[in-house]
Amino acid sequence: MTSWEGVLTGLVQQRGTALKRYGYLLCGDSSEAEDLVQEALVRTFSSARRTEVGQVEGYVRTVMLRLYLDRTRRRNLWRRIQPLAAPAPQPDQHAYADLRGDLGRALRELSARQRACVVLHYYLDLSVQECADLLDLKPGAVKRYLYEARSRLAERLGPPEPAREEH
C-alpha cells in the first residue's frame, strides 16, 4: 500500500463520519453530503502531496466547502434561466421528508454564503478571520453574513434561550 492509500484509509476510518456531518450541515441532504465527501476525497487524493491525516482533513473540508458553493451557484444560475428553457417543474413535496427538526429547515432557508459562515463559525468554531480566509471574503462581510443569518434564524426559531448558570 502506498503512503497516500494509508492516509486515505486512515482519514476515512477516523474522520469519515465527521466529514459527512460537516457536509450535511453545509447542504442539508444526507446523500448530497456523501457526494461532497467522496468528490472532495477524489480531488484531494488525485493531486495531494500531504502525508498526515490531520493535514489532509483540513484540505478535504476546504474542498467540500468550495464544491458546495460552486454547486449552489450553478443551481441558482439554472433556476434563473430554466423558465426560459421549459416550464418550471412542480416542487417535489417528498424531497424534504428527510429533513429533521426546525434547525435543519431554518438552515436550508439561508443563502449559501450565510450557511457556510454559520457552519464554519459555529460548527467548526472558526474565528471570523479564519472564515474570511476560507471564503475569500473580508472579515466585515463574514460578520454581515453571520448577523443576517442569526436574524433569519431568530425569526424562524425564536430568540436564543439565555445561558444557564450552574451553582
mmCIF file of N, CA, C and O in Angstrom, residues 11-12 15-25 33 36-37 41 56-58 60-61 64 123:
data_model
loop_
_atom_site.group_PDB
_atom_site.id
_atom_site.type_symbol
_atom_site.label_atom_id
_atom_site.label_comp_id
_atom_site.label_asym_id
_atom_site.label_seq_id
_atom_site.Cartn_x
_atom_site.Cartn_y
_atom_site.Cartn_z
ATOM 1 N N LEU A 11 -7.908 8.452 7.139
ATOM 2 C CA LEU A 11 -8.823 9.592 7.179
ATOM 3 C C LEU A 11 -10.270 9.128 7.158
ATOM 4 O O LEU A 11 -11.087 9.583 7.957
ATOM 5 N N VAL A 12 -10.590 8.209 6.275
ATOM 6 C CA VAL A 12 -11.975 7.734 6.162
ATOM 7 C C VAL A 12 -12.380 6.986 7.430
ATOM 8 O O VAL A 12 -13.490 7.176 7.937
ATOM 9 N N ARG A 15 -12.069 9.910 10.511
ATOM 10 C CA ARG A 15 -12.788 11.183 10.414
ATOM 11 C C ARG A 15 -13.917 11.178 9.388
ATOM 12 O O ARG A 15 -14.519 12.209 9.125
ATOM 13 N N GLY A 16 -14.222 10.024 8.800
ATOM 14 C CA GLY A 16 -15.252 9.955 7.767
ATOM 15 C C GLY A 16 -16.615 10.429 8.245
ATOM 16 O O GLY A 16 -17.310 11.179 7.553
ATOM 17 N N THR A 17 -17.010 10.020 9.450
ATOM 18 C CA THR A 17 -18.309 10.431 9.986
ATOM 19 C C THR A 17 -18.352 11.934 10.222
ATOM 20 O O THR A 17 -19.350 12.590 9.914
ATOM 21 N N ALA A 18 -17.276 12.493 10.743
ATOM 22 C CA ALA A 18 -17.222 13.941 10.982
ATOM 23 C C ALA A 18 -17.277 14.706 9.664
ATOM 24 O O ALA A 18 -17.935 15.754 9.573
ATOM 25 N N LEU A 19 -16.617 14.205 8.645
ATOM 26 C CA LEU A 19 -16.667 14.869 7.333
ATOM 27 C C LEU A 19 -18.078 14.825 6.754
ATOM 28 O O LEU A 19 -18.552 15.816 6.190
ATOM 29 N N LYS A 20 -18.764 13.697 6.904
ATOM 30 C CA LYS A 20 -20.135 13.600 6.401
ATOM 31 C C LYS A 20 -21.051 14.555 7.171
ATOM 32 O O LYS A 20 -21.904 15.210 6.582
ATOM 33 N N ARG A 21 -20.871 14.658 8.495
ATOM 34 C CA ARG A 21 -21.676 15.589 9.288
ATOM 35 C C ARG A 21 -21.454 17.025 8.814
ATOM 36 O O ARG A 21 -22.400 17.807 8.680
ATOM 37 N N TYR A 22 -20.205 17.373 8.547
ATOM 38 C CA TYR A 22 -19.867 18.709 8.045
ATOM 39 C C TYR A 22 -20.560 18.945 6.698
ATOM 40 O O TYR A 22 -21.167 19.995 6.480
ATOM 41 N N GLY A 23 -20.495 17.957 5.818
ATOM 42 C CA GLY A 23 -21.173 18.078 4.527
ATOM 43 C C GLY A 23 -22.674 18.227 4.681
ATOM 44 O O GLY A 23 -23.312 19.016 3.975
ATOM 45 N N TYR A 24 -23.264 17.493 5.628
ATOM 46 C CA TYR A 24 -24.712 17.588 5.854
ATOM 47 C C TYR A 24 -25.090 18.975 6.345
ATOM 48 O O TYR A 24 -26.092 19.542 5.920
ATOM 49 N N LEU A 25 -24.277 19.545 7.232
ATOM 50 C CA LEU A 25 -24.575 20.887 7.719
ATOM 51 C C LEU A 25 -24.496 21.913 6.598
ATOM 52 O O LEU A 25 -25.257 22.876 6.581
ATOM 53 N N ALA A 33 -24.418 15.145 0.985
ATOM 54 C CA ALA A 33 -23.253 15.241 1.870
ATOM 55 C C ALA A 33 -22.259 14.130 1.562
ATOM 56 O O ALA A 33 -21.049 14.359 1.510
ATOM 57 N N LEU A 36 -20.479 15.061 -1.549
ATOM 58 C CA LEU A 36 -19.475 16.092 -1.289
ATOM 59 C C LEU A 36 -18.196 15.472 -0.726
ATOM 60 O O LEU A 36 -17.094 15.795 -1.168
ATOM 61 N N VAL A 37 -18.357 14.583 0.253
ATOM 62 C CA VAL A 37 -17.189 13.944 0.869
ATOM 63 C C VAL A 37 -16.418 13.152 -0.181
ATOM 64 O O VAL A 37 -15.200 13.276 -0.309
ATOM 65 N N LEU A 41 -12.682 13.913 -1.522
ATOM 66 C CA LEU A 41 -11.601 12.933 -1.351
ATOM 67 C C LEU A 41 -10.919 12.628 -2.688
ATOM 68 O O LEU A 41 -9.692 12.558 -2.766
ATOM 69 N N VAL A 56 -4.527 16.515 5.847
ATOM 70 C CA VAL A 56 -5.434 16.242 4.739
ATOM 71 C C VAL A 56 -6.868 16.596 5.098
ATOM 72 O O VAL A 56 -7.607 17.095 4.260
ATOM 73 N N GLU A 57 -7.274 16.380 6.349
ATOM 74 C CA GLU A 57 -8.669 16.650 6.718
ATOM 75 C C GLU A 57 -9.037 18.114 6.488
ATOM 76 O O GLU A 57 -10.093 18.414 5.948
ATOM 77 N N GLY A 58 -8.182 19.015 6.870
ATOM 78 C CA GLY A 58 -8.457 20.438 6.644
ATOM 79 C C GLY A 58 -8.580 20.760 5.169
ATOM 80 O O GLY A 58 -9.444 21.542 4.762
ATOM 81 N N VAL A 60 -9.486 18.622 2.812
ATOM 82 C CA VAL A 60 -10.728 17.999 2.335
ATOM 83 C C VAL A 60 -11.917 18.879 2.702
ATOM 84 O O VAL A 60 -12.821 19.090 1.895
ATOM 85 N N ARG A 61 -11.936 19.437 3.915
ATOM 86 C CA ARG A 61 -13.029 20.322 4.329
ATOM 87 C C ARG A 61 -13.088 21.562 3.439
ATOM 88 O O ARG A 61 -14.158 22.019 3.062
ATOM 89 N N MET A 64 -14.559 20.542 0.177
ATOM 90 C CA MET A 64 -16.006 20.344 0.330
ATOM 91 C C MET A 64 -16.743 21.681 0.320
ATOM 92 O O MET A 64 -17.784 21.818 -0.329
ATOM 93 N N TYR A 123 -20.141 25.665 13.903
ATOM 94 C CA TYR A 123 -19.928 24.218 13.957
ATOM 95 C C TYR A 123 -18.443 23.886 14.058
ATOM 96 O O TYR A 123 -18.033 23.067 14.861
#
